[in-house]
CSV table of C-alpha atoms in Angstrom, one decimal:
chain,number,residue,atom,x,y,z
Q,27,UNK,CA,-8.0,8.3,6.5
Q,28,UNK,CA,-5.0,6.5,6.9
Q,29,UNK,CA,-3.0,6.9,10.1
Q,30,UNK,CA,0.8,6.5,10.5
Q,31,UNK,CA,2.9,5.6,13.8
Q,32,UNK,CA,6.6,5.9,13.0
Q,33,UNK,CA,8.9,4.0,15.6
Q,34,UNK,CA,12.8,3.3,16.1
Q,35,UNK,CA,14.4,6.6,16.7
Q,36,UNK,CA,16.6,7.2,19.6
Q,37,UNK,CA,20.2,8.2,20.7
Q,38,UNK,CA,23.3,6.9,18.7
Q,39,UNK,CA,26.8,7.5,18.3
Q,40,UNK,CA,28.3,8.9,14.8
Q,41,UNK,CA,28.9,6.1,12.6
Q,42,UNK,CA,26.4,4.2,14.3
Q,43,UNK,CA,23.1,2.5,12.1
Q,44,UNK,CA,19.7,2.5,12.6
Q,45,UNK,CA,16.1,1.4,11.4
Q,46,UNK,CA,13.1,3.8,11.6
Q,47,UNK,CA,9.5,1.8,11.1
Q,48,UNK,CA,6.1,3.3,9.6
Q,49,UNK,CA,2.9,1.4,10.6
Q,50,UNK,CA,0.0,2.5,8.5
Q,51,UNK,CA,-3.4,1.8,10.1
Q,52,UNK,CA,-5.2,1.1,6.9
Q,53,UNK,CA,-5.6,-2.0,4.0
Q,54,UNK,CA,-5.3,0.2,1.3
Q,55,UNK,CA,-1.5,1.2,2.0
Q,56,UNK,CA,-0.9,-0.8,-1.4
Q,57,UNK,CA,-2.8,2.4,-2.9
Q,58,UNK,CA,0.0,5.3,-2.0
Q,59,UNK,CA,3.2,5.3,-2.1
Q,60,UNK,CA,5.3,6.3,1.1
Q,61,UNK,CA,7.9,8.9,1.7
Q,62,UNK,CA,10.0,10.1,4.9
Q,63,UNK,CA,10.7,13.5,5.5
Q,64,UNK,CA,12.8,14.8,8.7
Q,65,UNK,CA,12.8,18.1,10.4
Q,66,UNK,CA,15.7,19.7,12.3
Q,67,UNK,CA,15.6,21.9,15.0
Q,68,UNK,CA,14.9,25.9,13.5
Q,69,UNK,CA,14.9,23.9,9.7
Q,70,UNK,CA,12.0,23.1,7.5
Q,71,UNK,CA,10.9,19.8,6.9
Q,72,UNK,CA,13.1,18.4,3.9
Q,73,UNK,CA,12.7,15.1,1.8
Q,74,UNK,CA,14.6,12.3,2.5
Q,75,UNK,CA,13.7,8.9,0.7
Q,76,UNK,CA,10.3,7.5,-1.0
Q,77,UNK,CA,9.3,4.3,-2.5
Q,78,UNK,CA,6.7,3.5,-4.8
Q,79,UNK,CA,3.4,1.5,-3.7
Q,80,UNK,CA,4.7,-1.8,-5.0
Q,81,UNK,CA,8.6,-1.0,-3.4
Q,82,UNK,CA,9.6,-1.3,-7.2
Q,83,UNK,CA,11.3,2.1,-7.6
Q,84,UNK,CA,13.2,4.1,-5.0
Q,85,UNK,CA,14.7,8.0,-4.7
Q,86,UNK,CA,16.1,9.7,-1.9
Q,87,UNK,CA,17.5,13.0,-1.1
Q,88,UNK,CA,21.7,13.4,-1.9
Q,89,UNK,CA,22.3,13.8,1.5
Q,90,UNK,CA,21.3,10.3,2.4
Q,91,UNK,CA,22.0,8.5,-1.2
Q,92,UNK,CA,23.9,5.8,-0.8
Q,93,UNK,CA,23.4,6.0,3.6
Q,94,UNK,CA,19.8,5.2,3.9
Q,95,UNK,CA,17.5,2.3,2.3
Q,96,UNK,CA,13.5,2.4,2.2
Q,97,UNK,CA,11.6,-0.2,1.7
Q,98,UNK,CA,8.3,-1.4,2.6
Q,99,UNK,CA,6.3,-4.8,3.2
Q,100,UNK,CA,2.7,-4.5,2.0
Q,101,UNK,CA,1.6,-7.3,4.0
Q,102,UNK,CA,2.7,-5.9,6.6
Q,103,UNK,CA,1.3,-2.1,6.3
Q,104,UNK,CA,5.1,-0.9,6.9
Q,105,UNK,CA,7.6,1.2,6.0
Q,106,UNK,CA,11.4,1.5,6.6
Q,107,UNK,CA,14.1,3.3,6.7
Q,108,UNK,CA,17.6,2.0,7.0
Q,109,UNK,CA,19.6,4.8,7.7
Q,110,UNK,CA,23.9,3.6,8.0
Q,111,UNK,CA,26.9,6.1,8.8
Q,112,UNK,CA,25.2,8.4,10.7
Q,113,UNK,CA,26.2,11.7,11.4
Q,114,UNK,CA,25.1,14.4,13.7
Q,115,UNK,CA,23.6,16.4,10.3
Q,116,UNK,CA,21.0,13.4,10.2
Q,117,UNK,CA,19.6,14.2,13.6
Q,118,UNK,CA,16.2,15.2,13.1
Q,119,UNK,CA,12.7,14.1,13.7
Q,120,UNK,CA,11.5,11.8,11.1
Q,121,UNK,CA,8.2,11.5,9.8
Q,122,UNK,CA,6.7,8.7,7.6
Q,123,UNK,CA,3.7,10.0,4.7
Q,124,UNK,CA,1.6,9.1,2.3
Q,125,UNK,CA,1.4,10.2,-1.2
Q,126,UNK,CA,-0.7,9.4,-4.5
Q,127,UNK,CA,2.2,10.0,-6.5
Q,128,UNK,CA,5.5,8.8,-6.3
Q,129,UNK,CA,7.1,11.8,-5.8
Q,130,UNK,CA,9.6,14.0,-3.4
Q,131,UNK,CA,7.4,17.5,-3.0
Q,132,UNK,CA,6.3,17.6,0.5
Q,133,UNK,CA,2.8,18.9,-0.7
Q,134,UNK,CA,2.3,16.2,-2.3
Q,135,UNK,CA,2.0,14.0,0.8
Q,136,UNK,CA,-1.4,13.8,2.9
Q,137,UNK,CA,-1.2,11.9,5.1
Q,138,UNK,CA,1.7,12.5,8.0
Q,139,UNK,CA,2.7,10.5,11.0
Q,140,UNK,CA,4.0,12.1,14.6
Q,141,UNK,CA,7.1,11.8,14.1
Q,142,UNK,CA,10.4,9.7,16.0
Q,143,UNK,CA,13.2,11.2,17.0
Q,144,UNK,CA,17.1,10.9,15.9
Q,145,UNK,CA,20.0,11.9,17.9
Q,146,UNK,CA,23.2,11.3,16.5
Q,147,UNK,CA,25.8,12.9,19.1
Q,148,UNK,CA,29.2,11.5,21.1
């Protein structure tokens, strides 16, 4: 079982930048490849970005294309997510998962952290 702990979120100002982080508790997080979702208030959970288990290949949701980066460091057992321009539309609470395939269906990932949340407000 691998376990996730997302950290970063917080309060920030439109416009404003910010980097999300996605521990993973176990030495085979080369063997999945990683995905954030976020949730808003009264909204499902929706796709945002996802990177392949070697960081070689990258998608992310329209919303955020061209905003947001992931990336991971496999020697690290993390995740990221840069996440630029803000807007109060990206507040949410993000979750880091796992996946066997590289792929942006939700039921496709396993393995979910708790969550971090995002504010973006003035």
């Amino acid at each position: 079982q691998v376990q996730l702990a997302e950290s970063g979120g917080g309060l920030v100002q439109p416009g404003d930048s910010l980097t999300l982080s996605c521990a993973a508790s176990q030495r085979t997080f080369v063997d999945y490849a990683m995905g954030w979702f976020r949730q808003a208030p009264g909204k499902e959970r929706q796709f945002v970005a996802a990177i392949t288990k070697s960081g070689a290949d990258t998608t992310y949701a329209d919303s955020v294309k061209g905003r947001f980066t992931i990336s991971r460091d496999n020697a690290k057992n993390m995740v990221y997510l840069q996440m630029n321009s803000l807007n109060s539309e990206d507040t949410a609470v993000y979750y880091c998962a796992t996946s066997t395939f590289f792929t942006k269906r939700r039921d496709s990932y396993h393995y979910w952290g708790r969550g971090t949340q995002v504010t973006v407000s003035s």
